[in-house]
Coordinates of N, CA, C and O in Angstrom, one line a residue:
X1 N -11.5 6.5 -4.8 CA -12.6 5.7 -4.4 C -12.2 4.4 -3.7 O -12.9 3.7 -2.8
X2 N -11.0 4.0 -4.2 CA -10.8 2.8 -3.4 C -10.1 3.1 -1.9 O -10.0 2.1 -1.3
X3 N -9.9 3.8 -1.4 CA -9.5 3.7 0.4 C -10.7 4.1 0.7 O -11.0 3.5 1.7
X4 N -11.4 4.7 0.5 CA -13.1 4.8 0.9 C -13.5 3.4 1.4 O -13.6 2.8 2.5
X5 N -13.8 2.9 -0.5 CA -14.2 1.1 -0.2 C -13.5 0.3 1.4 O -14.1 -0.1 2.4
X6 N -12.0 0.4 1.1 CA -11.0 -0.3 2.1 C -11.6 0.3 3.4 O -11.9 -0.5 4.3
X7 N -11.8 1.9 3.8 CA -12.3 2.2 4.9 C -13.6 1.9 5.7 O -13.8 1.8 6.9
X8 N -14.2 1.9 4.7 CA -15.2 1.4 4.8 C -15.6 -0.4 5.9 O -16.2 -0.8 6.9
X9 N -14.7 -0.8 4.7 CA -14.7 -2.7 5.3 C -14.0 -2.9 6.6 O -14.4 -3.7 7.3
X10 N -12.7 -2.1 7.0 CA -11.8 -2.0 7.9 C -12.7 -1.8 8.8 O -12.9 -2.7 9.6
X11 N -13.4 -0.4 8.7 CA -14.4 -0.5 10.2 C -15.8 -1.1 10.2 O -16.5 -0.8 11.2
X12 N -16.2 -1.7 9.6 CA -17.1 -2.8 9.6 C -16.6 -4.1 10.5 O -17.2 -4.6 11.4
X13 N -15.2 -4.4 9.8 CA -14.7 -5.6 10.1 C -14.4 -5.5 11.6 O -14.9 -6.2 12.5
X14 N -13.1 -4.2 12.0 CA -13.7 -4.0 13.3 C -14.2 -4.1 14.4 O -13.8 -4.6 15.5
X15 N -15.7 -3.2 13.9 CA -16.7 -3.4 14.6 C -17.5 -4.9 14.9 O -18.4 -5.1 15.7
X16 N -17.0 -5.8 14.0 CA -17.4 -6.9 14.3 C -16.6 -8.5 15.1 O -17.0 -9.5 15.8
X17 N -15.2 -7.6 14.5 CA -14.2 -8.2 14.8 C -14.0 -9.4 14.3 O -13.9 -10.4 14.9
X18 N -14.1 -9.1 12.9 CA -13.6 -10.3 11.9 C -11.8 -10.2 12.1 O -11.2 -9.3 12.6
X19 N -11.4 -11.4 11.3 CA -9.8 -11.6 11.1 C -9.5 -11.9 9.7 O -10.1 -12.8 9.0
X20 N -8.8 -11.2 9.3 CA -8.2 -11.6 7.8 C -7.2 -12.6 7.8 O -6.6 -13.0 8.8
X21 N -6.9 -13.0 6.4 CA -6.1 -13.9 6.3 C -4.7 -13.2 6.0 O -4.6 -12.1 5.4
X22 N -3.6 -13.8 6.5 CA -2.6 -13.7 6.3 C -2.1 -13.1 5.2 O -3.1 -13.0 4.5
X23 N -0.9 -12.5 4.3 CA -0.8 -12.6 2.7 C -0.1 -13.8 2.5 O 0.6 -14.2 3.4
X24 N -0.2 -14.6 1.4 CA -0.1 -16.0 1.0 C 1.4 -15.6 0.4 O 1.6 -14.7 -0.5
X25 N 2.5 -16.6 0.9 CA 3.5 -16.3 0.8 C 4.0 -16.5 -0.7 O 5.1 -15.9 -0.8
X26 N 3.3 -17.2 -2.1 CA 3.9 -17.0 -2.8 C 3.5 -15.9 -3.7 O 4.1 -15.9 -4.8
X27 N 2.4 -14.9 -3.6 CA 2.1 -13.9 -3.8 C 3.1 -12.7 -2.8 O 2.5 -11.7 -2.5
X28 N 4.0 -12.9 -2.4 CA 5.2 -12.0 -1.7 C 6.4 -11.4 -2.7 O 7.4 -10.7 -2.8
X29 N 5.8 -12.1 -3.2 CA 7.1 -12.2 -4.6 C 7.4 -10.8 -5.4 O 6.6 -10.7 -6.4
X30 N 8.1 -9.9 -5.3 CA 8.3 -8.9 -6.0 C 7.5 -9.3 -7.7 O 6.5 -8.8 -8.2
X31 N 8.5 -10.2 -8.2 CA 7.7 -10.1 -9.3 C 6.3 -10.3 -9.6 O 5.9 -9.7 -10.6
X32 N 5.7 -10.8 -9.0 CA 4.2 -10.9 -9.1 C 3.5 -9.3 -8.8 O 2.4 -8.8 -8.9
X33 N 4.2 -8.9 -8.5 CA 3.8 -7.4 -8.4 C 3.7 -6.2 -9.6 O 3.0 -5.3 -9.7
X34 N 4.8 -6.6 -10.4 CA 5.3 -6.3 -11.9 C 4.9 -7.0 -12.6 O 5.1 -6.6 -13.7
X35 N 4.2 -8.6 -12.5 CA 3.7 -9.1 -13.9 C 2.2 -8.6 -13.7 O 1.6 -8.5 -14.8
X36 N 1.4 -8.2 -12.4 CA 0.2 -7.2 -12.7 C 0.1 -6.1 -12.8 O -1.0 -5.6 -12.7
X37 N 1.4 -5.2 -12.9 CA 1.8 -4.0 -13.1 C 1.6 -4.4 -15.2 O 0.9 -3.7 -16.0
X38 N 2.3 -5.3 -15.4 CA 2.2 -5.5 -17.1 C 0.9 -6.0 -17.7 O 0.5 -5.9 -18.9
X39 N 0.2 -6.5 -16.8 CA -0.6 -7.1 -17.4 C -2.1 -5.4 -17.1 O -2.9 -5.1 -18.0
X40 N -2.1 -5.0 -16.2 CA -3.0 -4.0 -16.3 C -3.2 -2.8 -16.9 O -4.2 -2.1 -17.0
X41 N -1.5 -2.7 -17.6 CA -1.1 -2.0 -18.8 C -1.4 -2.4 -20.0 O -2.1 -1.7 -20.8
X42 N -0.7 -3.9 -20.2 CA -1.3 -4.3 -21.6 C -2.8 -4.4 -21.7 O -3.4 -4.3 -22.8
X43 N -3.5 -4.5 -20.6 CA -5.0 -4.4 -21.0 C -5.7 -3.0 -21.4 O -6.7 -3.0 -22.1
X44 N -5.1 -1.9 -20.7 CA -5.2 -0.6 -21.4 C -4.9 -0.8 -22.5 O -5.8 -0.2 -23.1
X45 N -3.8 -1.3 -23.4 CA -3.2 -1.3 -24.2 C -4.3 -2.1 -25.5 O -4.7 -1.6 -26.6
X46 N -4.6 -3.2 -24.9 CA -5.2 -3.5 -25.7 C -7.1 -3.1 -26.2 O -7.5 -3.0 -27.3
X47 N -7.7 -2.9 -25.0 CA -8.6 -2.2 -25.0 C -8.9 -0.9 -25.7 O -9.9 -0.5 -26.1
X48 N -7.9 -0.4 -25.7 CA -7.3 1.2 -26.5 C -7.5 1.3 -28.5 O -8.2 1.9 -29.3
X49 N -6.2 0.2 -28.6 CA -6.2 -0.5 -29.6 C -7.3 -1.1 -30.3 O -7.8 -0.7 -31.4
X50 N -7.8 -2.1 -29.4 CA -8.9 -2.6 -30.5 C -10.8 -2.1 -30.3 O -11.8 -2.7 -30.6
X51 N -10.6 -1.0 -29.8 CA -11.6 0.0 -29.1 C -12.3 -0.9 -28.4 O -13.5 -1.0 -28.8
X52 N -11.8 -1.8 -27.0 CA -13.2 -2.4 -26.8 C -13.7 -1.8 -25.4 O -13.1 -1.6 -24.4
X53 N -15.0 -1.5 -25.8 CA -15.6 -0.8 -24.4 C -15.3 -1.4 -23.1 O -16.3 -2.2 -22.9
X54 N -14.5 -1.5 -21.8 CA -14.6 -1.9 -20.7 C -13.9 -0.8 -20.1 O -12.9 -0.2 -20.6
X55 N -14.6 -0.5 -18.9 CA -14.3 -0.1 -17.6 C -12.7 -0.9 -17.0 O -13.1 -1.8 -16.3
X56 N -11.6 -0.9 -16.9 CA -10.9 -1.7 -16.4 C -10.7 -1.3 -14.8 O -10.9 -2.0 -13.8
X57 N -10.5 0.1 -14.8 CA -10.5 0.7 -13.3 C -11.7 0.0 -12.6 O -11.4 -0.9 -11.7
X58 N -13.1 0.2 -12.9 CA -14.2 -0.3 -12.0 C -13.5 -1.7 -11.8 O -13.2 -2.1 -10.6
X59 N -13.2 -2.5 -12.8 CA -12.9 -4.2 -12.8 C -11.8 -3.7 -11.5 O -12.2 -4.0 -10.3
X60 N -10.9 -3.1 -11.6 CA -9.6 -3.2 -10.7 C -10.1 -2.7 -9.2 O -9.4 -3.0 -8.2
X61 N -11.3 -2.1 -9.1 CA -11.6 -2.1 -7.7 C -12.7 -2.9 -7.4 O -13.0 -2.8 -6.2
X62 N -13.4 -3.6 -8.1 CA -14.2 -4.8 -7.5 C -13.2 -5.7 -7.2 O -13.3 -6.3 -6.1
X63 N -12.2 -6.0 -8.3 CA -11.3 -7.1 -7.5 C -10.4 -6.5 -6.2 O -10.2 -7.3 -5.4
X64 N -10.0 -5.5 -6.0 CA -9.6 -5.2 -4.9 C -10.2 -4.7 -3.5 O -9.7 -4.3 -2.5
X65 N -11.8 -5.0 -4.0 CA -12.7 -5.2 -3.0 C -13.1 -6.3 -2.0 O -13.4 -6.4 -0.9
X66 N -12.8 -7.4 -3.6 CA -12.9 -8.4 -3.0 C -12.1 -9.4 -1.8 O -12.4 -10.1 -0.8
X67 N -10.6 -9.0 -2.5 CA -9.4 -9.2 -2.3 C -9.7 -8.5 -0.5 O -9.7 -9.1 0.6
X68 N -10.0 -7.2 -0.8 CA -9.9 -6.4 1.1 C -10.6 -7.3 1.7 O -10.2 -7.6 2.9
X69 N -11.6 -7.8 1.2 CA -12.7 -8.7 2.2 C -12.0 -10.0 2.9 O -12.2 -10.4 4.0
X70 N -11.2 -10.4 2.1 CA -10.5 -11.7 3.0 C -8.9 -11.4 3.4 O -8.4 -12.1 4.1
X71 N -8.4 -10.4 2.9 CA -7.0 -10.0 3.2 C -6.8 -8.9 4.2 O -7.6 -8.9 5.1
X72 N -6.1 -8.2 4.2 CA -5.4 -7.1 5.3 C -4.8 -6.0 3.7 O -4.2 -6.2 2.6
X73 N -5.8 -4.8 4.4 CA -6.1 -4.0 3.4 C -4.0 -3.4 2.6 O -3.6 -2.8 1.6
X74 N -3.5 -3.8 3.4 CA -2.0 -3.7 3.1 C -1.7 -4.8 1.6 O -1.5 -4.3 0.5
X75 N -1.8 -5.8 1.8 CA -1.8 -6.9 0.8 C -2.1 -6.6 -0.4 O -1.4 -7.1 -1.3
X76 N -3.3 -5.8 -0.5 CA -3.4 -5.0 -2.3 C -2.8 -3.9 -2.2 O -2.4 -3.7 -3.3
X77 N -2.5 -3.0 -1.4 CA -1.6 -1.9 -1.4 C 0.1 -2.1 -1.9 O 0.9 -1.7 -2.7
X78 N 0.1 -3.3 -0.8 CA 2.0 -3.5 -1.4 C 2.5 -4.7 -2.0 O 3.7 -5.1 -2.0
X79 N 1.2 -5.2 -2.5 CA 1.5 -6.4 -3.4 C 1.0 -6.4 -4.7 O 1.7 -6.9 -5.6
X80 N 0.0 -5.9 -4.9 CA -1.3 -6.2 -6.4 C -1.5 -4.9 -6.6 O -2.3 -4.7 -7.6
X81 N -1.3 -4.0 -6.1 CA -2.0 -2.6 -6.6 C -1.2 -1.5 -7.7 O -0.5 -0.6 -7.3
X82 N -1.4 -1.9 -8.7 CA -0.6 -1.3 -9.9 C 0.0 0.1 -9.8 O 1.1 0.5 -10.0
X83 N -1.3 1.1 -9.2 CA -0.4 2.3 -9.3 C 0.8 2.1 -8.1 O 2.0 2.3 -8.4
X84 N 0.4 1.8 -7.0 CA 1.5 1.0 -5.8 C 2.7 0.4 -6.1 O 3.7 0.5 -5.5
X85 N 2.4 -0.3 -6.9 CA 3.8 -1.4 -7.7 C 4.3 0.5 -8.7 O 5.5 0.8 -8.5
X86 N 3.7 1.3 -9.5 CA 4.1 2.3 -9.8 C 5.3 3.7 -9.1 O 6.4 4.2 -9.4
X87 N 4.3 4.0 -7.9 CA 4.6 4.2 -6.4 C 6.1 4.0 -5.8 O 6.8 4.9 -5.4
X88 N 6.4 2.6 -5.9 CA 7.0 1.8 -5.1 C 8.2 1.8 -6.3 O 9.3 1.9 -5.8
X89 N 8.3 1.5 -7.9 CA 9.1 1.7 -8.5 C 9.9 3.3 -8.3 O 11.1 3.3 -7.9
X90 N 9.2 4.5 -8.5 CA 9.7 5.4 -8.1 C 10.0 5.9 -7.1 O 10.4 7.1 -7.0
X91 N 9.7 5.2 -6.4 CA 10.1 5.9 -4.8 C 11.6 4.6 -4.2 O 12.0 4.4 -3.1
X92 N 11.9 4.1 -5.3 CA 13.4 3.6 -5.4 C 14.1 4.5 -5.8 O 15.0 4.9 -5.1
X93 N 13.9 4.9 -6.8 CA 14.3 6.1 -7.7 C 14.8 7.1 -6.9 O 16.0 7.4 -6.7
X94 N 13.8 7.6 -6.4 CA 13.7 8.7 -5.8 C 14.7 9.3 -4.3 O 14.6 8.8 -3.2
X95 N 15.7 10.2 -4.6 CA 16.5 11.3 -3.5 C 16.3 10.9 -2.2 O 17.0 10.5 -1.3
X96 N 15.0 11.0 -2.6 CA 14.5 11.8 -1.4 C 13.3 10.2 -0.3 O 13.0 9.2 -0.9
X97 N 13.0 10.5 0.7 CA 12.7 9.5 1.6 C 12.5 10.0 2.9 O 13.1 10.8 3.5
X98 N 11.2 9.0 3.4 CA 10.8 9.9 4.7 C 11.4 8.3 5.6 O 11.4 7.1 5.5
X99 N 12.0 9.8 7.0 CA 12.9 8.8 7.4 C 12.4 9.4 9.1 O 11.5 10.2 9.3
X100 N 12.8 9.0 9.7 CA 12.0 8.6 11.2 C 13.4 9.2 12.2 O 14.2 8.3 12.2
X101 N 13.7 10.1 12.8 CA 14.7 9.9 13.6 C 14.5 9.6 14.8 O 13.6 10.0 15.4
X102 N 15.3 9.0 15.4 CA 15.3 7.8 16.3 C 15.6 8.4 17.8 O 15.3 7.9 18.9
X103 N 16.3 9.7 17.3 CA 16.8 10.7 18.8 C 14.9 11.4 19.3 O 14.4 11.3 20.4
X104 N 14.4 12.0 18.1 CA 13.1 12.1 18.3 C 12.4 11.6 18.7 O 11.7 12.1 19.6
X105 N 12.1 10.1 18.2 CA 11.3 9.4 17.9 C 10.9 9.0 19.5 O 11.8 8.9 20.2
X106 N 9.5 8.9 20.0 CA 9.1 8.7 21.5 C 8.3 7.0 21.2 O 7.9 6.1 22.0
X107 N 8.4 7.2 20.3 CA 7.9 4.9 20.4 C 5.9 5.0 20.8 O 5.4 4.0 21.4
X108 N 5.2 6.1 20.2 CA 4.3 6.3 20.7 C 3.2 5.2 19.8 O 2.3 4.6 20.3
X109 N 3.6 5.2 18.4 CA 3.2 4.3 17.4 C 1.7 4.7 16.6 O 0.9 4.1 15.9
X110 N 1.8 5.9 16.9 CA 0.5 6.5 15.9 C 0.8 6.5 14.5 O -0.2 6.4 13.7
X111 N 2.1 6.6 14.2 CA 2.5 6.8 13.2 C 2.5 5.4 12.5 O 2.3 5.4 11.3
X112 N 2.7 4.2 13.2 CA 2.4 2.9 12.3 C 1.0 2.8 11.9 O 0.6 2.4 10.8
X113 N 0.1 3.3 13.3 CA -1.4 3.1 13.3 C -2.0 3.4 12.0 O -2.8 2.6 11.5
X114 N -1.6 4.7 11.5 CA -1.9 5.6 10.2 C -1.7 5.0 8.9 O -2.5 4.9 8.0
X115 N 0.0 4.4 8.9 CA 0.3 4.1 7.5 C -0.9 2.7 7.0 O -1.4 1.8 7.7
X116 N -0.9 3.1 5.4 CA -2.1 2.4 5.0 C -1.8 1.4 4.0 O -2.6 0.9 3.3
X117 N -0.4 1.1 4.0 CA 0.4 0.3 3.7 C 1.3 -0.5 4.8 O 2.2 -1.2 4.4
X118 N 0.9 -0.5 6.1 CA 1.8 -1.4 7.3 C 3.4 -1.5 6.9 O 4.0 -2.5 6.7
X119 N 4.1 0.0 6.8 CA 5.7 -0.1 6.0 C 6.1 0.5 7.1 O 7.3 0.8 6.8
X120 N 5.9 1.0 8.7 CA 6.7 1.4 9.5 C 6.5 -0.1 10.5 O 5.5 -0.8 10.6
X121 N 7.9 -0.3 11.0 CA 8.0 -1.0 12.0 C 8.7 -0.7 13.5 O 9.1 0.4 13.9
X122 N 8.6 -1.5 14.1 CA 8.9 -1.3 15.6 C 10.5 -2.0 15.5 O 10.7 -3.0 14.9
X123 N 11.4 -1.4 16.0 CA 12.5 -1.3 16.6 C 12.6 -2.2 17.7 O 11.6 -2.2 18.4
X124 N 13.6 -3.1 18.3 CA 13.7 -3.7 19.4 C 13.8 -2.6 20.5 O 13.3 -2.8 21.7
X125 N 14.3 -1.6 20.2 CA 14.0 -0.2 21.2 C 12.5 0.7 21.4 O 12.4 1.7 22.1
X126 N 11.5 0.0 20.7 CA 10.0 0.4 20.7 C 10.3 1.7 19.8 O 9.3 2.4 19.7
X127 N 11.6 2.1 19.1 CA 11.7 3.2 18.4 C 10.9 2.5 16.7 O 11.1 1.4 16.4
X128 N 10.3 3.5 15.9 CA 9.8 3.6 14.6 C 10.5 3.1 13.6 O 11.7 3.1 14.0
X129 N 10.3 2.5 12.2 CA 11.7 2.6 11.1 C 10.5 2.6 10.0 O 9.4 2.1 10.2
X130 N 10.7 3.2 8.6 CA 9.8 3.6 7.8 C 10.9 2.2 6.6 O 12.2 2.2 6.6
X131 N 10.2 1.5 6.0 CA 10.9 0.9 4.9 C 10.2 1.8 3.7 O 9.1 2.0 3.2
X132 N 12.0 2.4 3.4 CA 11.5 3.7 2.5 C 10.7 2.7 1.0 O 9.6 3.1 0.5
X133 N 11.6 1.2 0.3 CA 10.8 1.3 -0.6 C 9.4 0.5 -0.8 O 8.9 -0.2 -1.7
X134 N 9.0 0.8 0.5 CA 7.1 0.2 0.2 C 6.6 1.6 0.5 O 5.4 1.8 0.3
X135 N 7.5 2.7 1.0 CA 6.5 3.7 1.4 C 6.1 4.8 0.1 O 6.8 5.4 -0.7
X136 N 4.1 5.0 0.3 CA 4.4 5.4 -0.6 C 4.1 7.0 -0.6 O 3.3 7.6 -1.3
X137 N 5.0 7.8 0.3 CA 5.0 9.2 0.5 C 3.4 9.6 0.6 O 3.0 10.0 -0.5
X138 N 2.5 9.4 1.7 CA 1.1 9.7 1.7 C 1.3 10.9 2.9 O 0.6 11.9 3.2
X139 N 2.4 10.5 3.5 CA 2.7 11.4 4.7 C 1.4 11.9 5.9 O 1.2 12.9 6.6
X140 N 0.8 10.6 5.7 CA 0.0 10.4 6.9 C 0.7 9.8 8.3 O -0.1 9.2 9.0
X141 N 2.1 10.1 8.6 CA 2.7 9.4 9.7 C 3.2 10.8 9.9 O 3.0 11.4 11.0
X142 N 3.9 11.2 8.9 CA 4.3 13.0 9.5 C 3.0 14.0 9.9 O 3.1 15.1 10.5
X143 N 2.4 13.6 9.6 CA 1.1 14.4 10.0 C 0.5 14.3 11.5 O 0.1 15.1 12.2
X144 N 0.8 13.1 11.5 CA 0.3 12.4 13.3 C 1.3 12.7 14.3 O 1.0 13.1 15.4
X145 N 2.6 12.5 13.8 CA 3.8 12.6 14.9 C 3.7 13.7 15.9 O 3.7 14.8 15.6
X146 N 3.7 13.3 16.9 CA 3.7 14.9 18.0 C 4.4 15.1 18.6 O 4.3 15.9 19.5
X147 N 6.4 14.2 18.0 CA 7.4 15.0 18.4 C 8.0 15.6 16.6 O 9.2 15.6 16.3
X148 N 7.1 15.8 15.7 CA 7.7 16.1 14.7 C 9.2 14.9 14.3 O 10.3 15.5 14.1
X149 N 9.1 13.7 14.4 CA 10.2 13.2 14.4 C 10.6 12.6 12.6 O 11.7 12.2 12.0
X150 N 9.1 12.9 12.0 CA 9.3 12.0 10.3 C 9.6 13.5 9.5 O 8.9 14.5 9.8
X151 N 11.0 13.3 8.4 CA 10.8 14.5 8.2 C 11.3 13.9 6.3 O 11.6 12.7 6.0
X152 N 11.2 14.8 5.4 CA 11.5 13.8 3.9 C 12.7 14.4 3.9 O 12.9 15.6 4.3
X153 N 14.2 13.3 3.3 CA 15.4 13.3 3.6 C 15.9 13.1 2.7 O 15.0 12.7 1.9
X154 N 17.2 13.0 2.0 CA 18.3 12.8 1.0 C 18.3 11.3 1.6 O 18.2 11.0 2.8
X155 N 18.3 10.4 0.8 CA 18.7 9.1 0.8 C 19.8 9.0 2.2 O 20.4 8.0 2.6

């Protein structure tokens, strides 16, 4: 439900051609990514525990509603968004990685256009580069490529 919401605002915004704000550099912080990775757990945790009725998901996407409305829908994706901070732990972990080859790669940039996290960048050669650990394998960039260039790889 929530990239709906985010889809939603994106083309509104758009269509109107609002501007978001920047992400605020002291919210860049790895750790602040993991102390609301703990803190959205212990609130399960404790809600569970002492049976108290709340919704926390609804809470977690009104505030990341709100959040899309003045930010760049990336900023709760790869900063504040717990399963993301989840995501992004195991896709450290993880063998395997989608990687971009560069002999392929035609510099066409559909594949940045797509990702819903802003984790591929431009090359001084207009060639692609995927930063494997913000990506969170949605494989909406392999889907678009039309030289087949993103393929999932051994580290």
């Amino acid at each position: 439900p929530i990239n709906t919401i985010f889809k939603l605002i994106n083309f509104i915004y758009k269509k109107l051609g609002i501007k978001r704000f920047k992400t605020p550099k002291f919210l860049s912080s790895e750790i602040v990514r993991y102390i609301l990775l703990f803190a959205f757990i212990a609130l399960f945790v404790i809600t569970k525990l002492f049976r108290i009725k709340l919704n926390v998901l609804l809470y977690v996407i009104g505030i990341a509603t709100l959040i899309t409305l003045f930010f760049n829908e990336e900023f709760w994706h790869k900063k504040l968004c717990p399963y993301g901070t989840l995501l992004n732990f195991g896709g450290r972990l993880s063998p395997l990685k989608l990687k971009i080859d560069e002999n392929k790669c035609i510099g066409c940039g559909l594949c940045q256009n797509v990702c819903p996290t802003n984790t591929i960048i431009t090359l001084d050669n207009n060639k692609r580069k995927i930063i494997s650990k913000e990506c969170l394998l949605c494989f909406k960039c392999q889907n678009v490529c039309p030289v087949e260039a993103i393929s999932l790889k051994n580290k």
